[in-house]
Short mmCIF file of C-alpha atoms and ligand atoms in Angstrom, two decimals:
data_model
loop_
_atom_site.label_atom_id
_atom_site.label_comp_id
_atom_site.label_asym_id
_atom_site.label_seq_id
_atom_site.Cartn_x
_atom_site.Cartn_y
_atom_site.Cartn_z
CA MET E 1 0.06 0.02 0.04
CA LEU E 2 0.97 3.70 -0.54
CA THR E 3 2.92 4.92 2.43
CA LEU E 4 5.56 7.63 2.96
CA ASN E 5 7.43 5.07 5.36
CA ARG E 6 9.15 3.32 2.55
CA VAL E 7 12.42 5.23 2.03
CA ILE E 8 15.92 3.91 2.74
CA PRO E 9 17.66 5.60 4.41
CA MET E 10 14.80 6.23 6.89
CA LEU E 11 13.49 9.83 6.86
CA ALA E 12 14.25 12.06 9.68
CA ALA E 13 10.71 13.39 10.09
CA VAL E 14 7.56 12.55 8.37
CA THR E 15 4.02 14.03 8.74
CA PRO E 16 1.38 12.25 6.75
CA GLY E 17 -1.29 14.49 4.91
CA GLU E 18 -4.66 14.16 3.24
CA GLY E 19 -5.01 12.81 -0.10
CA LEU E 20 -2.22 12.05 -2.74
CA PHE E 21 -0.24 13.44 -5.51
CA ALA E 22 -0.49 11.96 -8.99
CA LEU E 23 2.32 12.54 -11.45
CA THR E 24 0.75 12.96 -14.89
CA ALA E 25 1.85 13.58 -18.49
CA ALA E 26 1.21 17.19 -17.88
CA ALA E 27 3.88 17.46 -15.15
CA ARG E 28 6.84 19.70 -15.46
CA ILE E 29 9.95 19.83 -13.27
CA THR E 30 10.61 23.49 -12.37
CA VAL E 31 13.66 25.11 -10.55
CA THR E 32 14.18 28.33 -8.79
CA PRO E 33 16.66 29.72 -9.26
CA GLU E 34 17.27 28.74 -12.81
CA THR E 35 21.07 27.94 -12.43
CA PRO E 36 22.84 25.26 -14.48
CA GLU E 37 23.39 23.24 -11.09
CA LEU E 38 19.72 23.22 -10.34
CA LEU E 39 18.78 22.38 -13.94
CA ALA E 40 21.30 19.51 -13.79
CA ILE E 41 19.65 18.20 -10.61
CA GLY E 42 16.28 18.61 -12.04
CA GLY E 43 17.50 17.03 -15.23
CA ARG E 44 18.85 13.94 -13.42
CA LEU E 45 15.45 13.60 -11.69
CA ALA E 46 13.61 13.70 -14.99
CA GLU E 47 16.12 11.19 -16.35
CA LEU E 48 15.05 8.83 -13.62
CA LEU E 49 11.33 9.34 -14.05
CA ARG E 50 10.89 9.42 -17.91
CA PRO E 51 11.62 5.86 -18.88
CA ALA E 52 8.91 4.10 -16.72
CA THR E 53 6.35 6.96 -16.99
CA GLY E 54 6.80 7.88 -20.75
CA PHE E 55 6.14 11.50 -19.69
CA ALA E 56 8.08 14.38 -21.23
CA LEU E 57 8.64 16.05 -17.79
CA PRO E 58 10.09 19.25 -19.27
CA LEU E 59 12.54 21.17 -17.29
CA THR E 60 11.77 24.84 -16.82
CA ALA E 61 12.11 27.97 -14.49
CA GLY E 62 10.01 27.89 -11.43
CA SER E 63 7.34 30.45 -12.11
CA PRO E 64 4.60 30.53 -12.49
CA GLN E 65 3.75 27.25 -10.60
CA VAL E 66 1.28 25.14 -12.32
CA PRO E 67 -0.65 22.39 -10.30
CA GLY E 68 0.94 19.12 -10.94
CA ASP E 69 4.39 20.21 -11.24
CA ILE E 70 7.45 19.02 -9.20
CA HIS E 71 9.10 22.34 -8.01
CA LEU E 72 12.75 22.34 -6.82
CA ALA E 73 14.06 25.54 -4.87
CA ILE E 74 17.04 26.75 -2.97
CA THR E 75 15.71 28.78 -0.02
CA ASP E 76 17.86 30.37 2.71
CA ALA E 77 14.77 30.15 4.77
CA ASP E 78 15.86 27.05 6.46
CA PRO E 79 19.51 26.95 7.20
CA ALA E 80 18.81 24.35 9.87
CA LEU E 81 18.69 21.83 7.04
CA GLY E 82 22.51 22.28 6.62
CA SER E 83 24.39 21.53 3.35
CA GLU E 84 22.66 18.12 2.48
CA GLY E 85 19.24 18.38 3.97
CA TYR E 86 15.90 19.29 2.38
CA ALA E 87 12.26 19.73 3.01
CA LEU E 88 9.69 17.99 0.86
CA THR E 89 5.84 18.78 0.66
CA ILE E 90 3.71 16.30 -1.28
CA ALA E 91 0.24 17.65 -2.14
CA ALA E 92 -2.58 17.05 -4.35
CA ASP E 93 -1.61 20.17 -6.49
CA GLY E 94 2.19 19.45 -6.73
CA ILE E 95 5.52 18.53 -5.03
CA THR E 96 7.56 21.24 -3.53
CA LEU E 97 11.26 20.41 -2.66
CA THR E 98 13.32 23.00 -0.98
CA ALA E 99 16.90 22.95 0.38
CA HIS E 100 19.56 25.18 1.73
CA ARG E 101 22.16 23.84 -0.74
CA PRO E 102 21.94 22.06 -4.16
CA ALA E 103 23.09 18.65 -2.57
CA GLY E 104 19.97 18.89 -0.46
CA LEU E 105 17.81 18.95 -3.75
CA PHE E 106 19.73 16.09 -5.11
CA TYR E 107 18.90 14.00 -2.06
CA GLY E 108 15.35 15.22 -1.98
CA ALA E 109 14.96 13.92 -5.49
CA GLN E 110 16.25 10.32 -4.49
CA THR E 111 13.39 10.46 -1.92
CA VAL E 112 10.84 11.47 -4.50
CA ARG E 113 12.13 8.48 -6.57
CA GLN E 114 11.77 6.04 -3.80
CA LEU E 115 8.32 7.48 -2.85
CA LEU E 116 7.02 6.36 -6.14
CA PRO E 117 6.15 2.58 -6.81
CA ALA E 118 9.11 0.20 -7.50
CA ALA E 119 7.89 0.24 -11.18
CA ILE E 120 9.50 3.57 -11.68
CA GLU E 121 12.96 1.92 -11.87
CA GLN E 122 11.77 0.15 -14.98
CA GLN E 123 13.62 1.37 -18.29
CA SER E 124 10.38 0.77 -20.45
CA VAL E 125 6.99 2.46 -20.14
CA GLN E 126 4.76 1.08 -17.17
CA PRO E 127 0.98 1.43 -16.83
CA GLY E 128 1.37 3.39 -13.56
CA PRO E 129 -0.54 5.13 -11.80
CA TRP E 130 2.31 7.29 -10.37
CA GLU E 131 0.83 8.43 -7.04
CA ILE E 132 2.40 9.39 -3.62
CA PRO E 133 0.53 9.91 -0.50
CA ALA E 134 0.40 13.62 0.68
CA GLY E 135 2.59 14.73 3.55
CA THR E 136 5.55 16.77 4.65
CA ILE E 137 9.06 15.58 5.04
CA ARG E 138 12.14 17.21 6.80
CA ASP E 139 15.34 15.26 6.27
CA ALA E 140 18.99 15.63 6.88
CA PRO E 141 21.90 13.40 7.48
CA ARG E 142 23.48 12.30 10.85
CA PHE E 143 26.90 11.89 9.72
CA ALA E 144 29.11 13.93 7.12
CA TRP E 145 30.99 10.83 5.84
CA ARG E 146 28.72 8.31 4.30
CA GLY E 147 30.96 6.02 2.23
CA ALA E 148 31.77 3.02 0.13
CA MET E 149 35.10 1.64 -0.64
CA LEU E 150 35.79 -0.27 -3.97
CA ASP E 151 38.94 -2.37 -4.39
CA VAL E 152 39.83 -2.08 -8.03
CA ALA E 153 43.25 -3.43 -7.51
CA ARG E 154 42.85 -7.09 -6.76
CA HIS E 155 40.34 -7.32 -9.64
CA PHE E 156 40.05 -4.44 -12.03
CA PHE E 157 36.69 -2.90 -12.79
CA SER E 158 35.83 -0.73 -15.98
CA VAL E 159 34.92 2.88 -15.88
CA LEU E 160 31.31 1.71 -16.72
CA ASP E 161 31.22 -0.70 -13.73
CA VAL E 162 32.40 1.98 -11.29
CA GLN E 163 29.70 4.50 -12.67
CA ARG E 164 27.13 1.82 -12.29
CA TYR E 165 28.17 1.52 -8.76
CA ILE E 166 28.09 5.16 -8.24
CA ASP E 167 24.46 5.22 -9.45
CA LEU E 168 23.55 2.93 -6.79
CA LEU E 169 25.58 4.72 -4.07
CA ALA E 170 23.83 8.07 -4.91
CA ALA E 171 20.29 6.37 -4.85
CA TYR E 172 20.95 5.63 -1.07
CA LYS E 173 22.39 9.21 -0.35
CA LEU E 174 25.94 8.06 0.15
CA ASN E 175 28.52 10.78 -0.57
CA ARG E 176 31.93 9.21 -0.67
CA LEU E 177 33.53 6.65 -2.91
CA HIS E 178 36.97 5.57 -1.76
CA LEU E 179 38.87 3.91 -4.70
CA HIS E 180 41.52 1.37 -3.64
CA LEU E 181 43.80 2.04 -6.66
CA ALA E 182 47.00 0.20 -5.79
CA ASP E 183 47.88 -2.96 -4.07
CA ASP E 184 50.21 -6.01 -4.40
CA GLN E 185 48.31 -7.38 -7.32
CA GLY E 186 47.72 -4.27 -9.30
CA TRP E 187 48.33 -0.41 -9.95
CA ARG E 188 45.26 1.08 -11.49
CA ILE E 189 45.91 4.82 -12.14
CA GLU E 190 48.15 6.29 -14.83
CA ILE E 191 51.11 8.18 -13.31
CA LYS E 192 52.85 10.11 -16.18
CA SER E 193 56.27 10.48 -14.38
CA TRP E 194 56.29 6.83 -13.67
CA PRO E 195 54.47 5.29 -16.71
CA ASN E 196 55.43 1.69 -15.94
CA LEU E 197 53.45 1.72 -12.76
CA ALA E 198 50.29 1.39 -14.83
CA HIS E 199 51.66 -0.24 -17.97
CA HIS E 200 53.31 -3.15 -16.04
CA GLY E 201 51.62 -2.66 -12.62
CA GLY E 202 48.18 -2.59 -14.33
CA SER E 203 48.83 -5.51 -16.54
CA SER E 204 47.53 -8.45 -14.18
CA GLN E 205 45.31 -9.09 -11.33
CA VAL E 206 44.35 -11.95 -8.73
CA GLY E 207 44.22 -15.06 -10.60
CA GLY E 208 46.31 -13.84 -13.52
CA GLY E 209 43.78 -12.00 -15.63
CA ARG E 210 44.96 -9.04 -17.77
CA GLY E 211 43.84 -6.39 -15.13
CA GLY E 212 43.79 -2.73 -16.52
CA TYR E 213 43.96 0.80 -15.40
CA TYR E 214 42.46 4.07 -15.62
CA THR E 215 44.25 6.66 -17.85
CA GLN E 216 44.18 10.11 -16.12
CA ALA E 217 41.52 11.20 -18.59
CA GLU E 218 39.26 8.18 -17.66
CA TYR E 219 39.93 8.93 -13.90
CA ALA E 220 38.92 12.53 -14.26
CA ALA E 221 35.77 11.48 -15.98
CA LEU E 222 34.92 9.20 -13.05
CA VAL E 223 35.59 12.03 -10.69
CA ARG E 224 33.25 14.26 -12.63
CA TYR E 225 30.53 11.58 -12.99
CA ALA E 226 30.71 11.12 -9.10
CA LEU E 227 30.63 14.76 -8.37
CA ASP E 228 27.57 15.31 -10.58
CA ARG E 229 25.89 12.75 -8.17
CA HIS E 230 27.24 14.69 -5.00
CA ILE E 231 29.88 11.96 -4.37
CA VAL E 232 33.39 12.80 -3.66
CA ILE E 233 36.06 10.18 -4.80
CA VAL E 234 38.79 9.53 -2.44
CA PRO E 235 41.88 7.93 -4.07
CA GLU E 236 44.00 5.41 -2.32
CA ILE E 237 47.50 4.49 -2.91
CA ASP E 238 48.26 1.82 -0.35
CA MET E 239 51.83 2.16 1.33
CA PRO E 240 54.36 1.21 2.65
CA GLY E 241 53.01 -2.41 2.52
CA HIS E 242 50.58 -3.82 -0.28
CA THR E 243 53.01 -2.37 -2.79
CA ASN E 244 54.31 -5.29 -4.78
CA ALA E 245 52.77 -3.98 -8.03
CA ALA E 246 54.93 -0.67 -7.86
CA LEU E 247 58.06 -2.60 -6.66
CA ALA E 248 57.41 -5.09 -9.78
CA ALA E 249 57.22 -2.09 -12.17
CA TYR E 250 60.48 -0.45 -11.08
CA PRO E 251 63.78 -2.34 -10.10
CA GLU E 252 65.31 0.75 -8.47
CA LEU E 253 62.51 0.95 -6.03
CA ASN E 254 63.78 -2.31 -4.42
CA GLY E 255 66.44 -2.44 -1.92
CA ASP E 256 68.34 -5.10 -3.99
CA GLY E 257 67.59 -3.29 -7.32
CA ILE E 258 65.74 -6.40 -8.55
CA ALA E 259 61.96 -6.20 -9.24
CA PRO E 260 59.75 -8.95 -7.91
CA PRO E 261 57.49 -10.85 -10.22
CA ARG E 262 53.90 -9.57 -10.54
CA TYR E 263 51.71 -11.22 -7.83
CA THR E 264 48.46 -12.77 -8.60
CA GLY E 265 47.65 -14.39 -5.09
CA THR E 266 45.70 -13.33 -2.31
CA GLU E 267 48.26 -13.12 0.59
CA VAL E 268 48.91 -9.80 2.36
CA GLY E 269 51.73 -8.26 4.55
CA PHE E 270 54.76 -9.42 2.44
CA SER E 271 55.76 -6.16 0.52
CA SER E 272 57.08 -2.98 1.60
CA LEU E 273 58.62 0.20 -0.01
CA CYS E 274 62.18 0.89 0.97
CA THR E 275 61.48 3.41 3.56
CA GLU E 276 65.31 4.10 3.95
CA LYS E 277 65.79 5.13 0.29
CA GLU E 278 65.44 8.94 -0.58
CA LEU E 279 64.25 7.71 -4.17
CA THR E 280 61.23 6.28 -2.51
CA TYR E 281 60.18 9.83 -1.24
CA ARG E 282 60.76 11.15 -4.56
CA PHE E 283 58.73 8.54 -6.13
CA LEU E 284 55.88 9.09 -3.55
CA ASP E 285 56.20 12.99 -3.97
CA ASP E 286 55.69 12.55 -7.90
CA VAL E 287 52.73 10.09 -7.37
CA LEU E 288 50.74 12.10 -4.74
CA ARG E 289 51.43 15.29 -6.75
CA GLU E 290 50.05 13.85 -9.93
CA LEU E 291 47.02 12.29 -7.94
CA ALA E 292 46.28 15.62 -5.91
CA ALA E 293 46.09 17.36 -9.34
CA LEU E 294 43.37 14.80 -10.31
CA THR E 295 41.49 15.34 -7.05
CA PRO E 296 39.30 18.19 -6.38
CA GLY E 297 38.28 16.66 -3.18
CA PRO E 298 40.31 17.43 0.00
CA TYR E 299 41.56 13.80 0.73
CA LEU E 300 44.27 11.52 -0.34
CA HIS E 301 44.31 8.14 1.27
CA ILE E 302 47.76 6.65 1.75
CA GLY E 303 46.65 3.33 3.05
CA GLY E 304 49.12 2.20 5.78
CA ASP E 305 47.50 -1.07 6.61
CA GLU E 306 49.16 -4.54 7.28
CA ALA E 307 52.81 -3.21 7.00
CA ALA E 308 54.11 -6.45 8.40
CA ALA E 309 57.15 -6.33 6.22
CA THR E 310 58.27 -2.72 7.49
CA PRO E 311 60.06 -2.41 10.89
CA GLU E 312 57.73 -0.50 13.06
CA PRO E 313 60.18 2.46 13.92
CA ALA E 314 60.62 2.64 10.17
CA TYR E 315 56.93 2.56 9.59
CA ILE E 316 56.32 5.47 11.94
CA ARG E 317 58.98 7.65 10.36
CA PHE E 318 57.60 6.82 6.89
CA ILE E 319 54.10 7.69 7.64
CA GLU E 320 55.22 11.12 9.27
CA ARG E 321 57.15 11.86 6.02
CA VAL E 322 54.25 10.99 3.77
CA GLN E 323 51.93 12.93 5.89
CA ALA E 324 54.00 15.92 5.19
CA ILE E 325 54.05 15.29 1.51
CA VAL E 326 50.30 15.05 1.42
CA ALA E 327 50.17 18.43 3.30
CA GLN E 328 52.73 20.01 0.81
CA HIS E 329 50.17 18.92 -1.93
CA ASP E 330 47.20 20.81 -0.03
CA LYS E 331 45.46 17.60 0.88
CA GLN E 332 44.23 16.01 4.06
CA MET E 333 45.84 12.50 4.76
CA ILE E 334 43.56 9.39 5.40
CA GLY E 335 44.97 6.19 6.46
CA TRP E 336 43.94 2.84 7.81
CA GLU E 337 44.02 2.69 11.64
CA GLU E 338 47.70 1.68 11.79
CA VAL E 339 48.75 5.21 10.84
CA ALA E 340 47.76 6.36 14.30
CA LYS E 341 51.12 4.72 15.56
CA ALA E 342 52.65 7.96 14.16
CA THR E 343 52.01 11.52 15.47
CA LEU E 344 49.11 12.70 13.29
CA ARG E 345 48.42 16.23 12.15
CA PRO E 346 44.93 17.31 13.38
CA GLU E 347 43.46 17.40 9.80
CA ALA E 348 44.35 13.78 9.41
CA VAL E 349 41.63 11.11 9.06
CA VAL E 350 41.92 7.58 10.31
CA GLN E 351 40.02 4.56 9.01
CA PHE E 352 39.17 2.09 11.79
CA TRP E 353 38.74 -1.58 10.54
CA THR E 354 40.02 -3.94 13.17
CA PRO E 355 37.25 -4.71 15.87
CA ARG E 356 39.71 -5.72 18.44
CA PRO E 357 41.41 -3.87 21.47
CA GLU E 358 44.37 -3.03 19.24
CA GLY E 359 41.98 -1.43 16.64
CA TYR E 360 40.00 0.36 19.32
CA ALA E 361 43.39 1.79 20.82
CA LEU E 362 44.67 3.06 17.49
CA ALA E 363 41.35 4.88 17.00
CA CYS E 364 41.31 6.49 20.30
CA ALA E 365 44.92 7.41 19.85
CA ALA E 366 44.17 9.10 16.61
CA ALA E 367 41.27 11.08 18.51
CA GLN E 368 43.98 12.08 20.96
CA ASP E 369 45.87 13.71 18.19
CA GLY E 370 42.68 15.56 17.20
CA ALA E 371 41.98 13.43 14.09
CA GLN E 372 38.55 12.33 12.89
CA VAL E 373 37.77 8.65 12.62
CA ILE E 374 35.68 6.70 9.85
CA LEU E 375 34.30 3.50 11.06
CA SER E 376 34.76 0.48 8.86
CA PRO E 377 34.48 -2.32 11.26
CA ALA E 378 35.21 -5.56 9.40
CA THR E 379 32.53 -7.47 11.43
CA LYS E 380 29.88 -5.13 10.32
CA THR E 381 30.94 -3.17 7.09
CA TYR E 382 33.17 -5.40 5.26
CA LEU E 383 31.06 -6.33 2.17
CA ASP E 384 33.60 -9.08 1.01
CA MET E 385 32.66 -11.10 4.21
CA GLN E 386 30.27 -14.03 3.35
CA TYR E 387 26.77 -13.73 4.42
CA ASP E 388 26.89 -17.32 5.75
CA PRO E 389 29.05 -20.41 5.12
CA THR E 390 27.05 -21.07 1.81
CA THR E 391 27.85 -17.87 0.16
CA PRO E 392 29.76 -18.63 -3.01
CA LEU E 393 31.82 -15.27 -2.91
CA GLY E 394 33.85 -13.56 -0.20
CA GLN E 395 35.96 -14.51 2.73
CA HIS E 396 34.97 -15.07 6.49
CA TRP E 397 38.32 -14.20 8.42
CA ALA E 398 36.23 -11.56 10.30
CA GLY E 399 33.24 -13.85 10.50
CA TYR E 400 29.86 -14.34 8.62
CA VAL E 401 28.00 -11.09 8.27
CA GLU E 402 24.35 -11.49 7.47
CA THR E 403 22.10 -8.55 6.74
CA GLN E 404 20.65 -8.12 10.25
CA ALA E 405 24.20 -8.23 11.75
CA ALA E 406 25.49 -5.66 9.22
CA TYR E 407 22.50 -3.37 10.20
CA ASN E 408 22.45 -3.67 13.99
CA TRP E 409 25.16 -1.45 15.42
CA ASP E 410 25.70 2.17 16.07
CA PRO E 411 28.97 4.05 15.19
CA THR E 412 28.76 6.17 18.43
CA THR E 413 28.76 3.03 20.71
CA PHE E 414 30.97 0.69 18.77
CA ILE E 415 34.34 1.88 19.82
CA PRO E 416 34.68 2.04 23.76
CA GLY E 417 36.24 5.43 24.61
CA LEU E 418 36.08 7.10 21.15
CA PRO E 419 34.32 10.60 21.61
CA ALA E 420 31.24 10.93 19.24
CA ALA E 421 32.82 14.34 18.29
CA ASN E 422 35.65 12.50 16.60
CA ILE E 423 33.40 10.15 14.46
CA LEU E 424 33.27 11.52 10.88
CA GLY E 425 31.03 8.75 9.63
CA VAL E 426 30.84 5.27 8.18
CA GLU E 427 32.19 3.35 5.06
CA SER E 428 31.70 0.02 3.57
CA PRO E 429 34.80 -1.59 2.02
CA LEU E 430 34.32 -4.12 -0.83
CA TRP E 431 37.48 -5.89 -1.10
CA THR E 432 37.62 -7.94 -4.51
CA GLU E 433 39.95 -10.88 -4.10
CA THR E 434 36.88 -13.09 -4.81
CA ALA E 435 34.73 -10.60 -6.88
CA GLU E 436 35.27 -10.27 -10.78
CA THR E 437 32.11 -9.05 -12.23
CA PHE E 438 29.57 -6.37 -11.46
CA ASP E 439 27.07 -9.20 -10.49
CA ASP E 440 29.65 -10.24 -7.92
CA LEU E 441 29.83 -6.67 -6.42
CA ALA E 442 26.07 -6.34 -6.33
CA PHE E 443 25.47 -9.70 -4.77
CA LEU E 444 28.09 -8.76 -1.89
CA ALA E 445 26.96 -5.17 -1.63
CA PHE E 446 23.29 -5.50 -1.57
CA PRO E 447 21.32 -5.65 0.59
CA ARG E 448 23.87 -4.89 3.32
CA LEU E 449 25.10 -1.53 1.83
CA ALA E 450 21.47 -0.19 1.91
CA GLY E 451 21.65 -0.79 5.72
CA HIS E 452 24.98 1.02 6.01
CA ALA E 453 23.49 4.01 4.09
CA GLU E 454 20.81 4.19 6.72
CA ILE E 455 23.23 3.92 9.60
CA GLY E 456 25.23 6.96 8.10
CA TRP E 457 22.16 9.07 7.23
CA SER E 458 19.25 8.43 9.61
CA PRO E 459 18.81 9.32 13.36
CA ALA E 460 19.65 6.70 15.72
CA GLU E 461 16.32 7.16 17.40
CA GLY E 462 13.57 5.07 15.60
CA ARG E 463 15.95 3.11 13.56
CA TRP E 464 15.41 -0.53 14.34
CA TRP E 465 15.68 -3.88 12.43
CA GLU E 466 12.03 -4.83 12.68
CA ASP E 467 10.82 -1.47 10.80
CA TYR E 468 13.90 -1.62 8.32
CA ARG E 469 13.43 -5.24 7.27
CA VAL E 470 9.96 -4.40 5.93
CA ARG E 471 11.19 -1.22 4.05
CA LEU E 472 14.29 -3.28 2.80
CA ALA E 473 11.83 -6.04 1.33
CA ALA E 474 10.05 -3.39 -0.76
CA HIS E 475 13.42 -2.69 -2.39
CA GLY E 476 13.76 -6.01 -3.89
CA PRO E 477 11.46 -5.15 -6.89
CA ARG E 478 13.50 -2.00 -7.24
CA TRP E 479 16.78 -3.84 -7.46
CA ASP E 480 15.06 -6.44 -9.94
CA ALA E 481 14.00 -3.46 -12.09
CA LEU E 482 17.47 -2.02 -11.97
CA GLY E 483 19.13 -5.46 -12.72
CA VAL E 484 20.93 -5.46 -9.46
CA ASN E 485 22.01 -8.96 -8.72
CA PHE E 486 21.15 -8.78 -4.84
CA TYR E 487 21.38 -11.56 -2.16
CA ARG E 488 17.85 -12.51 -1.18
CA SER E 489 18.62 -12.80 2.40
CA PRO E 490 16.21 -15.11 4.31
CA GLN E 491 16.06 -12.19 6.94
CA ALA E 492 13.88 -10.03 4.92
CA PRO E 493 10.15 -10.66 3.69
CA TRP E 494 11.03 -9.75 0.02
CA THR E 495 7.94 -8.71 -1.89
CA ALA E 496 7.36 -9.41 -5.53
CA ASP E 497 4.68 -6.83 -6.46
CA PRO E 498 6.48 -4.05 -8.48
CA LYS E 499 3.23 -2.00 -7.96
CA LYS E 500 4.14 -1.36 -4.40
N1 IFG G 1 42.62 -6.84 4.87
C1 IFG G 1 43.30 -5.96 3.98
C2 IFG G 1 42.69 -5.79 2.81
C3 IFG G 1 41.89 -7.00 2.15
C4 IFG G 1 40.93 -7.45 3.33
C5 IFG G 1 39.90 -8.70 2.81
C6 IFG G 1 42.43 -4.05 5.30
C7 IFG G 1 42.66 -2.55 5.67
C8 IFG G 1 41.71 -7.90 4.59
N2 IFG G 1 43.35 -4.55 4.78
O1 IFG G 1 41.32 -4.60 5.32
O2 IFG G 1 43.60 -5.46 1.78
O3 IFG G 1 42.78 -8.16 1.95
O4 IFG G 1 38.93 -8.71 3.73
#
């Protein structure tokens, strides 16, 4: 049945009204002010609604308003909505979506999309009707960082696959995509001053396939595509460990001047840059300079995880030198939790992933330095964990993670002693040792990533599994319509009726 309580992530505040709004062939999408950015947001909403309705949905300036229109407007009347919140009024005579900043209109448009029946996601004309119950909504995110990480190093994924993943992230109001661009098995981004990194380092992958890499033009296009959907791309070059691909590409980077063979297995912790060689820091300065130039966002992720092949004192000195190089290129350093062994600059960001005392201690040490922490506990957010022992993809070193377990936690209570003020948000890593195709990514990511999106966006109050699992079930027909190969967890009452 028609309800406003169907959105993921859960809406912050909903007041049901009388009657309903019907989207008809006469509807227009109007924007105020008529700026390129607002027309682009209105245009993206039109693109989402045109295929299944068959309606023209012309874009036009916001006055005069005509009954039946969808009206998007920036107003400074409501600064309490912040930079990503919005207010949505659904009435018989039209939809009015207002926000303090354009991102809020983009997120309100995702809500309008989800308030329409699942059939709206079909790419061919459906019978309708296209009705939404009347009511008013005020919605704004809880955390600033609502992210997903995609490992394109273990297995390479095409620009089109990454764009498709971005489309799904945007639909659930995520706003960060962390790309794990380099590891032992592959280097995936062209660096013009060290061309063999991509040519040789990008020429294989786990299992021995031919791998691949993004040219700087392709990467810039991905950054643009993501930004148009209000997602900031965060590039990661993992170091000093997880560096076999770089070491295989340049003999001079190795202590003995001999390049190791390319690695196509799935072990970790065996490689290290030569932290005592000055060439290593000239190399990293070149790499990080080119990456910074490709990154309009403020962050460069330098990895830092599982540096078992680097002596700890050398590791600490290395992280402190690299942190300074990142700052010289006017970026903020992000690192996995191990970087908190070093003294961090206050603008640093630490990504927590090990849900054990040593991980908790590192996250709290980071907060002591004034750093912010992103929560990616492997037992909750690692999308490469198998759902259960029968899951054909993924690993289970952190345990099996079914849909309810992935949903039932809160970032502010997960790490003992970590102040809520130091929590930037949450991020769901998808490591691809066992994932080769987009269908593999979709199977591991959905439904769990939808729950993580809700943890990142929705208030903690009123967010609970028994309500969520019913809303989640109604997304099954949406994912079927979008061709998303999701895992039909037995924990949700999946519905089959696309009319819902
Ligand atoms: N740990 C490694 C990843 C990946 C992962 C697979 C981190 C930070 C195990 N590092 O998670 O490279 O191999 O689950």
